Short mmCIF file of C-alpha atoms and ligand atoms in Angstrom, two decimals:
data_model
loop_
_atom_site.label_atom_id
_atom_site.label_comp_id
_atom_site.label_asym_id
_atom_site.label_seq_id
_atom_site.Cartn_x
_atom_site.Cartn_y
_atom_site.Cartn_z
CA UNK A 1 80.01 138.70 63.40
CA UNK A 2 82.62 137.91 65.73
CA UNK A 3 85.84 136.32 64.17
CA UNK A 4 88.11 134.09 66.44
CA UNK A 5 91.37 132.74 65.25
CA UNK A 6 92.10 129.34 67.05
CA UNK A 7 95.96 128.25 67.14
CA UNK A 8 96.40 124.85 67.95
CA UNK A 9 99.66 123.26 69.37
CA UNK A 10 101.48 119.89 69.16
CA UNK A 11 100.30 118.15 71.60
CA UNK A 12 96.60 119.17 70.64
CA UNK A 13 97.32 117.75 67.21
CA UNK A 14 99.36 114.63 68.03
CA UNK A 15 96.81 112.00 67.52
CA UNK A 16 93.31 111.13 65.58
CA UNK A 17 91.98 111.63 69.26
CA UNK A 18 93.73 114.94 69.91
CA UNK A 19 92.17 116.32 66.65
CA UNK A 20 88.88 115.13 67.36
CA UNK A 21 89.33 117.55 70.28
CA UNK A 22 90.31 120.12 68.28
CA UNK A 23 87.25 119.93 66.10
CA UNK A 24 84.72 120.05 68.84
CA UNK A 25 86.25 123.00 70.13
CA UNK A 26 86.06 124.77 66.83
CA UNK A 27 82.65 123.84 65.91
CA UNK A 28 81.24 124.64 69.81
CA UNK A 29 81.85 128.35 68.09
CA UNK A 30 80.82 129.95 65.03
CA UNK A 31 83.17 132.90 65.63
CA UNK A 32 86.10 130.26 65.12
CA UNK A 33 86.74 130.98 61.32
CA UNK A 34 91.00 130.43 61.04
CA UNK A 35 92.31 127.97 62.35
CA UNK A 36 96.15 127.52 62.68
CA UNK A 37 97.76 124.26 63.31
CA UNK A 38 101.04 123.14 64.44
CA UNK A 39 102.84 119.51 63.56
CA UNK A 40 102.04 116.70 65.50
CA UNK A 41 103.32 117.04 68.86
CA UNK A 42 104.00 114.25 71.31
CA UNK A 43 101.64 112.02 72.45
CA UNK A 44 103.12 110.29 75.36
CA UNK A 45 106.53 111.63 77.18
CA UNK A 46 109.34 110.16 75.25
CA UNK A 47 107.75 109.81 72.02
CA UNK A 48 109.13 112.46 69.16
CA UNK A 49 108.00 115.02 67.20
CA UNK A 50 107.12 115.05 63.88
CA UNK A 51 109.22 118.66 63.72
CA UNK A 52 112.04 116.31 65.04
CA UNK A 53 111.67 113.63 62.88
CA UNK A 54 111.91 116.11 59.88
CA UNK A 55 115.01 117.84 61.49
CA UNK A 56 116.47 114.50 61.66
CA UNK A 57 115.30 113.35 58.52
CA UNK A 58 116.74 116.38 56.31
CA UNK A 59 120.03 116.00 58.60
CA UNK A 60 120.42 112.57 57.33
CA UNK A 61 119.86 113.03 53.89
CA UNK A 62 122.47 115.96 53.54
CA UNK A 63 124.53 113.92 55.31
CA UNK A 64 123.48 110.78 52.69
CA UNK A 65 122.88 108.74 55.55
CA UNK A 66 119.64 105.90 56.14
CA UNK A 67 116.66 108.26 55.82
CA UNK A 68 114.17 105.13 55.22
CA UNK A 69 113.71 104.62 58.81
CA UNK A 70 112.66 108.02 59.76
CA UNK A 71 110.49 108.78 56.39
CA UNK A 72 108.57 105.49 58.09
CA UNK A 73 108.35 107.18 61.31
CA UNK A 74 106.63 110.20 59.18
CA UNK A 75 104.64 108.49 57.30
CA UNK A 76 103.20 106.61 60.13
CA UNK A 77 102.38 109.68 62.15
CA UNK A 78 99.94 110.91 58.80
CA UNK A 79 98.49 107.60 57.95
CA UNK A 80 97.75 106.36 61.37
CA UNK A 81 95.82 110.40 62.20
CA UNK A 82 94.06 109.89 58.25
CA UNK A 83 93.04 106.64 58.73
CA UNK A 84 91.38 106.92 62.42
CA UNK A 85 89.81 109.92 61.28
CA UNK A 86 88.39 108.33 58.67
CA UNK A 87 89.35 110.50 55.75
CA UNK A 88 90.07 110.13 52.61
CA UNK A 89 92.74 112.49 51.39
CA UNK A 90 96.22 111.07 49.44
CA UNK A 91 98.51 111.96 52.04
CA UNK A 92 101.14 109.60 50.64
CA UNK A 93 101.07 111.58 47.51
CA UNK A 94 102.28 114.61 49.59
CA UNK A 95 104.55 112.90 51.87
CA UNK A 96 106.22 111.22 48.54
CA UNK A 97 106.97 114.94 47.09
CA UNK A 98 108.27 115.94 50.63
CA UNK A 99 110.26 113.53 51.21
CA UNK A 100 111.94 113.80 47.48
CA UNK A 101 112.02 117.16 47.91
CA UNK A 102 114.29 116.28 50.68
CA UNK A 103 116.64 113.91 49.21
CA UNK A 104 116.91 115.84 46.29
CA UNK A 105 118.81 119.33 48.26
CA UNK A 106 115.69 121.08 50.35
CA UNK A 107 116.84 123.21 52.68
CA UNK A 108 116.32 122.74 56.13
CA UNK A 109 113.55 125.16 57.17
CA UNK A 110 111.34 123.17 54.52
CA UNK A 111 111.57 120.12 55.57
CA UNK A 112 110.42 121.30 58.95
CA UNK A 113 108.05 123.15 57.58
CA UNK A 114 106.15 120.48 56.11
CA UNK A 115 104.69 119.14 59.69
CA UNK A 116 102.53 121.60 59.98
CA UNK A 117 101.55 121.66 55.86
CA UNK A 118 100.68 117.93 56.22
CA UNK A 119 98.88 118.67 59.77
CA UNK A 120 96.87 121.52 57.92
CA UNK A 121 95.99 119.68 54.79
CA UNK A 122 94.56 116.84 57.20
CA UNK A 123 92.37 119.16 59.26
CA UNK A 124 90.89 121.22 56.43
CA UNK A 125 89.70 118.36 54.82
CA UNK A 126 88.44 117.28 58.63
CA UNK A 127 86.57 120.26 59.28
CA UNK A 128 85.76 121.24 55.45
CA UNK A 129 87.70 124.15 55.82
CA UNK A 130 89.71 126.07 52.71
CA UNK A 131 93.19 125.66 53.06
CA UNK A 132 95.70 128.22 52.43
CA UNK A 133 99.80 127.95 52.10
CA UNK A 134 101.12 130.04 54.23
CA UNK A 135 104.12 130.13 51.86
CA UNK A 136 101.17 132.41 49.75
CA UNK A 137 100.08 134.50 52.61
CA UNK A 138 103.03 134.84 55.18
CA UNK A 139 106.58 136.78 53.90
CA UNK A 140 109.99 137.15 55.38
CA UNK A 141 112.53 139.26 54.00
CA UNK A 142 116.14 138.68 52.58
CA UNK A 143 117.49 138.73 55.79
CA UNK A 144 115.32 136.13 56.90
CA UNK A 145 113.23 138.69 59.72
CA UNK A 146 109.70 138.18 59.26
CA UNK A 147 108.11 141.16 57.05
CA UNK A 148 105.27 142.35 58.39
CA UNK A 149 104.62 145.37 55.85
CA UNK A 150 104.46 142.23 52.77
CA UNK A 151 102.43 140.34 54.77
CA UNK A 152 99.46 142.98 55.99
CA UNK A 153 99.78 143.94 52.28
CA UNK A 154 98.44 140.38 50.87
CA UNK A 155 96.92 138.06 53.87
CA UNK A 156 93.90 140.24 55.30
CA UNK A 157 92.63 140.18 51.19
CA UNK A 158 93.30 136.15 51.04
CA UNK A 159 91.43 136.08 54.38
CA UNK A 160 88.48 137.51 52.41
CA UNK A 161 87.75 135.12 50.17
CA UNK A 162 87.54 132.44 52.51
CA UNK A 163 84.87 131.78 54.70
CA UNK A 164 86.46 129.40 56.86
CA UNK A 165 90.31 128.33 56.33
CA UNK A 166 93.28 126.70 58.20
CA UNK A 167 96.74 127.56 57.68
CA UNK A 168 99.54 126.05 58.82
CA UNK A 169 101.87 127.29 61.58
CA UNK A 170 105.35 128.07 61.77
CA UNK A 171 106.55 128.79 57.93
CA UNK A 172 106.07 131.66 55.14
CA UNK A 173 108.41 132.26 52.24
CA UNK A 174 111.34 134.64 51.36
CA UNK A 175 111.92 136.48 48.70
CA UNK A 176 113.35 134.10 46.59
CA UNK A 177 110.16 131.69 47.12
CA UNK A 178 111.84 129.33 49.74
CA UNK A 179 110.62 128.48 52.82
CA UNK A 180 111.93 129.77 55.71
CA UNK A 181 110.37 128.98 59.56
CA UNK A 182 110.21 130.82 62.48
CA UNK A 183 112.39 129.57 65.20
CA UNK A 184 111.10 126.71 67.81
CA UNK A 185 107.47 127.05 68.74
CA UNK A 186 106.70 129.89 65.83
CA UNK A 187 103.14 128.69 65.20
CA UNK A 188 102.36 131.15 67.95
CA UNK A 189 103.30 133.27 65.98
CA UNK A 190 101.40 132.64 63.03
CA UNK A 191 98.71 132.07 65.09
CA UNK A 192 99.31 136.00 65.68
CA UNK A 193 100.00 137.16 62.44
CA UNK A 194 96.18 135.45 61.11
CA UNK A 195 94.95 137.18 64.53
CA UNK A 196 96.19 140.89 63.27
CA UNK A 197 95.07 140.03 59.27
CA UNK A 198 91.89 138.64 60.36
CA UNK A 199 91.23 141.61 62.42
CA UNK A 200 90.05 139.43 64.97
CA UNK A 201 88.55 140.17 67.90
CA UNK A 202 90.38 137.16 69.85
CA UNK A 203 93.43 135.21 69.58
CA UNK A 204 92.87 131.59 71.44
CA UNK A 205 96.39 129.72 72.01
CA UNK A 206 95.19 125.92 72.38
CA UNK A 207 97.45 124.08 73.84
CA UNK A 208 98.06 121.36 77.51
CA UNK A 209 98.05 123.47 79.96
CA UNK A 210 95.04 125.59 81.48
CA UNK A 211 97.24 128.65 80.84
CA UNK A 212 99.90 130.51 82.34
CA UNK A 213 100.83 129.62 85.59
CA UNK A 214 102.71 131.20 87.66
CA UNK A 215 105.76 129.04 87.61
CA UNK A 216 106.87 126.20 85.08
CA UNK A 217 104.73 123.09 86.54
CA UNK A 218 107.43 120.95 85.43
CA UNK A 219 109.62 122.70 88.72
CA UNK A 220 106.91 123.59 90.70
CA UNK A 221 104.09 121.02 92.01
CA UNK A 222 100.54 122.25 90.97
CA UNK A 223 101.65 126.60 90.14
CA UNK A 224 98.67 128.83 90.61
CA UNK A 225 97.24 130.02 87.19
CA UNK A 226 97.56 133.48 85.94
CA UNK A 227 94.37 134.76 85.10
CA UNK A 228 95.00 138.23 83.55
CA UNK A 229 98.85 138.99 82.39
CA UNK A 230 99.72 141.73 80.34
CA UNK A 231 101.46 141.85 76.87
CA UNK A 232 104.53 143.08 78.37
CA UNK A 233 105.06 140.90 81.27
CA UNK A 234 104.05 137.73 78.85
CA UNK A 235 107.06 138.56 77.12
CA UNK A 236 108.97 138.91 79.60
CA UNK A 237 107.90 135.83 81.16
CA UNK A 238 108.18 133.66 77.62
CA UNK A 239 111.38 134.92 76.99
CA UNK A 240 112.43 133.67 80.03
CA UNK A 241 111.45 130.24 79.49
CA UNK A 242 107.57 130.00 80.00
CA UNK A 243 107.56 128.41 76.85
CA UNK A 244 103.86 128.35 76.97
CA UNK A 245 103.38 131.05 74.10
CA UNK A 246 106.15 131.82 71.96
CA UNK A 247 107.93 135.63 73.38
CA UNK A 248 107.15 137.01 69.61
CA UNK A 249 103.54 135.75 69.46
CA UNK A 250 102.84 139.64 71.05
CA UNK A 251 104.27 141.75 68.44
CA UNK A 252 101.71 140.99 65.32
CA UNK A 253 98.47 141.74 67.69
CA UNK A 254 100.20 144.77 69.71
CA UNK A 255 99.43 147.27 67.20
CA UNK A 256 95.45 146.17 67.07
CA UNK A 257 95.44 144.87 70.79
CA UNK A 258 93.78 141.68 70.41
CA UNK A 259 93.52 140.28 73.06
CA UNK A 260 95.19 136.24 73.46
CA UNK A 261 93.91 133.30 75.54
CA UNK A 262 95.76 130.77 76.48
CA UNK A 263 93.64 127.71 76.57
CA UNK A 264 93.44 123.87 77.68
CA UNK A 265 92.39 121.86 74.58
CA UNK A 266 91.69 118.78 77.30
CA UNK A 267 89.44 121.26 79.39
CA UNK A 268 88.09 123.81 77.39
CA UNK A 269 86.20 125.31 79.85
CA UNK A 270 88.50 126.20 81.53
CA UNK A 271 89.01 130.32 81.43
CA UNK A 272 92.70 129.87 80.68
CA UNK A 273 95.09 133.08 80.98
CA UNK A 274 94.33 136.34 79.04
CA UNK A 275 96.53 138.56 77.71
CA UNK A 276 95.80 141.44 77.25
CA UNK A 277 97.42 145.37 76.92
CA UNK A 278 97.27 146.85 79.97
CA UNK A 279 95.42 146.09 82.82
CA UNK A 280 93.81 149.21 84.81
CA UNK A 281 95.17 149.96 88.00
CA UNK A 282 98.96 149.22 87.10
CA UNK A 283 99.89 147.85 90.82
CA UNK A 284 97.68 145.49 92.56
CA UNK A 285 98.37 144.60 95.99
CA UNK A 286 99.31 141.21 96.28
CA UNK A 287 102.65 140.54 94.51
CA UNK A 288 104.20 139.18 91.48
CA UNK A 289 103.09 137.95 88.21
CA UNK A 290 105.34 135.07 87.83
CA UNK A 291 108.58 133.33 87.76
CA UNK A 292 110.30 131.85 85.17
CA UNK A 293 114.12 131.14 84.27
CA UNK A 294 116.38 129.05 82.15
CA UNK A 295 119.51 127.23 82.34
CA UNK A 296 123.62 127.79 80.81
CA UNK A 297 124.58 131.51 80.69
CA UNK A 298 128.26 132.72 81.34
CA UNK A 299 128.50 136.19 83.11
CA UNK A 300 131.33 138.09 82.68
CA UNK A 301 132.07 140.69 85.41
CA UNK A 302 134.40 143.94 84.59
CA UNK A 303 135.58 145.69 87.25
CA UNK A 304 137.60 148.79 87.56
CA UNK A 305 137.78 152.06 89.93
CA UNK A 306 136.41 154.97 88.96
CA UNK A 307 134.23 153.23 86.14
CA UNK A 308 131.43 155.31 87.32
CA UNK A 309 133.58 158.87 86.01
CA UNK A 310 135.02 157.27 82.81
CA UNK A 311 133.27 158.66 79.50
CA UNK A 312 132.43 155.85 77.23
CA UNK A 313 133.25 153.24 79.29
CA UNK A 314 130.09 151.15 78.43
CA UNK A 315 130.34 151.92 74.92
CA UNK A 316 133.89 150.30 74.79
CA UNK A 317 132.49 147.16 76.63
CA UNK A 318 129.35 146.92 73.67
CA UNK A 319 132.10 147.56 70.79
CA UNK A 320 133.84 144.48 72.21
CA UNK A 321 130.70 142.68 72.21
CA UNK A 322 129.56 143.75 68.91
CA UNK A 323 133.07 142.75 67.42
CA UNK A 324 132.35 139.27 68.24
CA UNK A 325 128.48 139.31 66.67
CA UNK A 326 127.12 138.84 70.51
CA UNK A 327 123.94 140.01 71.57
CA UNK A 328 123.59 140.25 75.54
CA UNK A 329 120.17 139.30 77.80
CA UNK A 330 121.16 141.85 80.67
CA UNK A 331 124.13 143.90 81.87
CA UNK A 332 123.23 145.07 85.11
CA UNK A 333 125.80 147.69 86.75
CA UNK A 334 126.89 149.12 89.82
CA UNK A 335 129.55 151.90 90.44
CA UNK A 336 132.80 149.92 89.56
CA UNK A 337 131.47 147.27 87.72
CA UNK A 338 129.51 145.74 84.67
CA UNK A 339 127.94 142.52 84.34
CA UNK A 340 127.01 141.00 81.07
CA UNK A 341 124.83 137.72 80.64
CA UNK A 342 125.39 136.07 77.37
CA UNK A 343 124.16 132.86 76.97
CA UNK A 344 126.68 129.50 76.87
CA UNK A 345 126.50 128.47 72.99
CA UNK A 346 126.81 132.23 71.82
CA UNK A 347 129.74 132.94 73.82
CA UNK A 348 131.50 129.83 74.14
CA UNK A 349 133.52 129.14 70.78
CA UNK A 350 134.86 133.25 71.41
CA UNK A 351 135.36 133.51 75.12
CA UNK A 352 139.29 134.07 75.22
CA UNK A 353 139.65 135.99 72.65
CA UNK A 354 136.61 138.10 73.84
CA UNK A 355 138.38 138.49 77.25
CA UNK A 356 141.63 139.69 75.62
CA UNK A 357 139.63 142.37 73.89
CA UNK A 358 137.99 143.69 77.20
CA UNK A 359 141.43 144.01 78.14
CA UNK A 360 143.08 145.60 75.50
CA UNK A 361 140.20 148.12 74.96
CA UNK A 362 138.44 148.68 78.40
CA UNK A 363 141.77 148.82 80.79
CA UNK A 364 139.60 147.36 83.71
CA UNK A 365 141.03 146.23 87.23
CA UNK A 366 139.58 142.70 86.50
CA UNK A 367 137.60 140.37 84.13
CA UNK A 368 135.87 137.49 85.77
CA UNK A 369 134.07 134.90 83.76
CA UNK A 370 131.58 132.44 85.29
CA UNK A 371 129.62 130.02 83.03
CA UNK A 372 126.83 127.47 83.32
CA UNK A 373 124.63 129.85 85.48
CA UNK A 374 120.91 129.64 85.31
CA UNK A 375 118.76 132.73 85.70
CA UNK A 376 115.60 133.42 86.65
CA UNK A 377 112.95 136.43 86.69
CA UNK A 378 110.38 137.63 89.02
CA UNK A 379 108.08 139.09 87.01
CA UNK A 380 105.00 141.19 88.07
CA UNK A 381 103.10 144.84 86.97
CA UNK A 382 102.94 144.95 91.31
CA UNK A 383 105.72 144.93 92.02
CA UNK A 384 106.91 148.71 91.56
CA UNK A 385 104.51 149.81 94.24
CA UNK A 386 105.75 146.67 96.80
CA UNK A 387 108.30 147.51 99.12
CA UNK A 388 109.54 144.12 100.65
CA UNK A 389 109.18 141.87 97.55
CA UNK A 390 113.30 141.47 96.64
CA UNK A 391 113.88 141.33 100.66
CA UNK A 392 111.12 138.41 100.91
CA UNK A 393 113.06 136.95 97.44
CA UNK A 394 116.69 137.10 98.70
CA UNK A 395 116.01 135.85 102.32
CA UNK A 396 114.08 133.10 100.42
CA UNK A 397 117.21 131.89 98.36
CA UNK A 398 119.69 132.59 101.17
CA UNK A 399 117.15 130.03 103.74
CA UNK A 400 117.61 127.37 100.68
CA UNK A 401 121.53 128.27 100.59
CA UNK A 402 120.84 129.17 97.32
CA UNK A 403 124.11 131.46 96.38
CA UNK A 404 122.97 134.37 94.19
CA UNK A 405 125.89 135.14 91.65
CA UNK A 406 123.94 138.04 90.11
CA UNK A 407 121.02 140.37 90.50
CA UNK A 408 119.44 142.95 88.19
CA UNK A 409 116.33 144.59 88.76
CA UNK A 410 115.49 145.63 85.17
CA UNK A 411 114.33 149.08 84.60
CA UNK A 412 111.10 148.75 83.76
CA UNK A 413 110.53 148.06 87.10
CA UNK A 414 108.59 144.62 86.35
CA UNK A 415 111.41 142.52 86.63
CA UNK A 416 113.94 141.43 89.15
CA UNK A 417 116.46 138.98 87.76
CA UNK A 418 118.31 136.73 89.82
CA UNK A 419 121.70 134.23 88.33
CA UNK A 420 122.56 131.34 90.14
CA UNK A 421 124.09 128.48 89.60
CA UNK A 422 123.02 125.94 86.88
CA UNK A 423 122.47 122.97 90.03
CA UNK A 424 120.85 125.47 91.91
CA UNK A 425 117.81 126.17 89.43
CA UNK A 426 115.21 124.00 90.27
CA UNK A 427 115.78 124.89 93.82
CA UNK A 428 115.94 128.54 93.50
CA UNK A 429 112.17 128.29 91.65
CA UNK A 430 110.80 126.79 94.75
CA UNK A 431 111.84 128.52 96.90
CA UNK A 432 111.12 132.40 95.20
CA UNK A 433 107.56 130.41 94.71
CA UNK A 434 106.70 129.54 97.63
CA UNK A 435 108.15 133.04 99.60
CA UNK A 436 106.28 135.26 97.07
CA UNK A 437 102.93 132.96 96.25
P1 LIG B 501 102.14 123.59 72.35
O1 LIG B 501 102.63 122.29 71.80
O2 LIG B 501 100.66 123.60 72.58
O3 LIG B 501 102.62 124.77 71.59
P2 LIG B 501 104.16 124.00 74.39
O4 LIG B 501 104.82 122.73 74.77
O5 LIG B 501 104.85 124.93 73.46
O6 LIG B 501 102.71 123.67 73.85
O7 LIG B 501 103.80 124.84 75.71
C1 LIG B 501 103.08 124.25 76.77
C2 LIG B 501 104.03 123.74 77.84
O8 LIG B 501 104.75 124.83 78.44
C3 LIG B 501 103.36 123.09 79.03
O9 LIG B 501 103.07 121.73 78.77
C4 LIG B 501 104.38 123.26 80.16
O10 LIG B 501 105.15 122.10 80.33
C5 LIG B 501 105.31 124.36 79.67
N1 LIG B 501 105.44 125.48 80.61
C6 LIG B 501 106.60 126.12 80.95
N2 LIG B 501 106.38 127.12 81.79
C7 LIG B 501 105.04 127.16 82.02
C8 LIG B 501 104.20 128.00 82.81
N3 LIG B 501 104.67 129.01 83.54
N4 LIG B 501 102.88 127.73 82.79
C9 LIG B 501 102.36 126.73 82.06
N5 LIG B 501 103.12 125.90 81.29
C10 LIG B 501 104.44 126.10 81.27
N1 LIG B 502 106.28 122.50 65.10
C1 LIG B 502 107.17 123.60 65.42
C2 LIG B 502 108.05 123.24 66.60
O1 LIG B 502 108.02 122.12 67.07
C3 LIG B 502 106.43 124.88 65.64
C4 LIG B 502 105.44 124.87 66.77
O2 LIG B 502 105.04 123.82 67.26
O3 LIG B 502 104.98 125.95 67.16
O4 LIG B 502 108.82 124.06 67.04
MG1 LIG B 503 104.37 125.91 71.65
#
């Protein structure tokens, strides 16, 4: 038979009525045997996760400031989704531990861990699911990267002796036994990881939205959806701030090439957005994928003649870079100069004394530094065979006196990457969107 795993987001899970969602959707389909839930997202615009609420609340007690407050806050959440639902289940008895846990020296990446435990303990006793600790099943190593060989080793058997079973999103343990989380949004990536063990034959991402679209509907009124996308433009496109899916969520099913869908937990019928490996016939005809971008990166221009001729002049630019611990997003070149994009908080407490290596090592002509850019990529599989696409792009930008500070068409050829300026973002979106869609 067919095995689905269903992954179901905040916002799906943020009320008793949310869930009750949730469980129609998993019982409209046999095939829907793991199910992987997030914390309780929001459930109107300025109300607060329950992730949140148990950052803040561990940040108060190591801080051994009022915690009662926000333990309320918690507890309501639970008690208010038990009691609507009808169910039974202690859930004070767990929230008690957690939250003594807490006061008592937890580290951080429990206490956020325990949204989604509490979440999952709720909805297996909803649906009469097993439940299984992802703590048991899910392994990172000492250095806090998720382990992937430990894992495959010990979750596809504990899959087997369940029939049916939820486990939580986000967490696993390290070697030591403590918790540790995946960063923001990471129960995409569990939702993965159950996809690859489970040797399922379909990932489904539940979550607000009818799937990708093909700009952030926050910037953009009413995007066009993205139907098919492929594993490597997704990532591209998360990583970039289409927070819809989490940019990891790709790696665990890669391998296996399950296919995900991205689906609307308020419309199920909708199709939603696949994504899947490849899609045949590389280049379509009409245009781009996508667009997405985020805000506050510095970019820090070296220039000097005769760069182009000089042997090992990049590598003395990445020592510098490397000396300070910084990772870069993109470095696009020309012949007498580099660009690096680094993003605000990584660079900022260094900057100086970053620039005075560049100079002392790399000799250049000039170092200019420009912060609080925003950028944005144009992504699309297309686009390699399009002539006209960037000319459509920059004439686009230039009509909205948008000022582009940088440009890098990445060499995979599915990218072009634009920086402007923060102010300019939203505006920049628009306009790319409506010249290319
Ligand atoms: P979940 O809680 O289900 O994990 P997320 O909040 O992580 O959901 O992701 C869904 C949100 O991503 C949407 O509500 C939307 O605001 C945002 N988003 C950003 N870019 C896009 C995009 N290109 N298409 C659709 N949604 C997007
Ligand atoms: N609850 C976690 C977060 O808010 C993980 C997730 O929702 O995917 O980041
Ligand atoms: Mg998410």
């Amino acid at each position: 038979m067919a095995v689905k795993v269903t992954k179901f987001g905040g916002s799906s899970l943020a009320s008793a009525e949310q869930i009750l969602k949730m469980k129609k959707i998993v019982e409209a389909d046999e095939a829907r045997k793991f199910v992987v839930p997030s914390a309780p997202g929001k459930r109107f615009k300025d109300d607060v996760k329950v992730t949140d609420l148990l950052y803040s609340l561990h940040d108060a007690a190591s801080h051994f400031e009022e915690t009662e407050e926000i333990y309320r806050q918690i507890v309501r959440r639970y008690t208010d989704i038990r009691d609507e639902l009808g169910l039974s289940i202690k859930i004070e008895d767990y929230l008690e531990k957690v939250y003594e846990d807490i006061k008592t020296g937890a580290n951080e990446d429990y206490a956020a861990s325990r949204g989604e435990y509490l979440n999952g303990l709720l909805i297996a006793d909803l649906l009469g699911y097993d439940f299984i600790d992802a703590a048991d099943v899910i392994f990172f190593d000492e250095n806090g990267g998720y382990d992937a060989k430990k894992t495959l080793s010990i979750l596809p058997g504990a899959l087997k002796l369940h029939e049916r079973a939820v486990v939580p999103g986000f967490y696993g343990s390290l070697p030591n036994g403590k918790i540790r989380t995946f960063s923001r949004g990471g129960s995409d990536i569990t939702g993965s990881i159950v996809a690859r063990a489970a040797n399922a034959d379909l990932y489904e991402n539940w979550t607000d939205v009818s799937g990708f679209m093909m700009a952030d509907p926050r910037i953009v009124e009413d995007p066009k959806k993205i139907d098919v996308v492929t594993y490597r433009e997704l990532r591209e496109l998360a990583y970039m701030g289409a927070t819809v899916l989490h940019e990891d969520s790709i790696f665990p099913v890669l391998e296996a090439a399950i296919p995900i869908n991205v689906k609307n937990t308020n419309d199920p019928e909708n199709s939603g957005t696949m994504i899947i490996p490849a899609v045949e016939g590389r280049g379509e005809a009409d245009g781009i994928t996508g667009i997405a971008g985020k805000k506050n990166f510095t970019v820090i221009t070296i220039e000097k003649d005769g760069m182009n001729t000089e042997i090992g002049f990049g590598r003395k630019v990445l020592t510098c870079l490397e000396k300070f611990g910084l990772s870069f997003e993109h470095m696009p070149t020309s012949i007498d100069t580099i660009s690096i994009v680094v993003a605000d908080v990584r660079i900022r407490h260094c900057i100086e004394e970053l620039i005075d290596e560049i100079h002392a090592v790399c000799q250049p002509d000039s170092v200019e530094v420009s912060s609080n850019m925003a950028i944005i990529a144009t992504v699309g599989r297309g686009m390699i065979r399009q002539v006209g696409v960037s000319a459509k792009l920059f004439a686009a930008l230039a009509d909205s006196h948008v000022n582009v500070r940088m440009i890098d068409q990445g060499s995979s050829e599915i990218n072009i990457i634009v920086g402007v300026e923060n102010d300019d973002f939203e505006k920049a979106v628009k306009a790319i969107y409506n010249a290319l869609v």
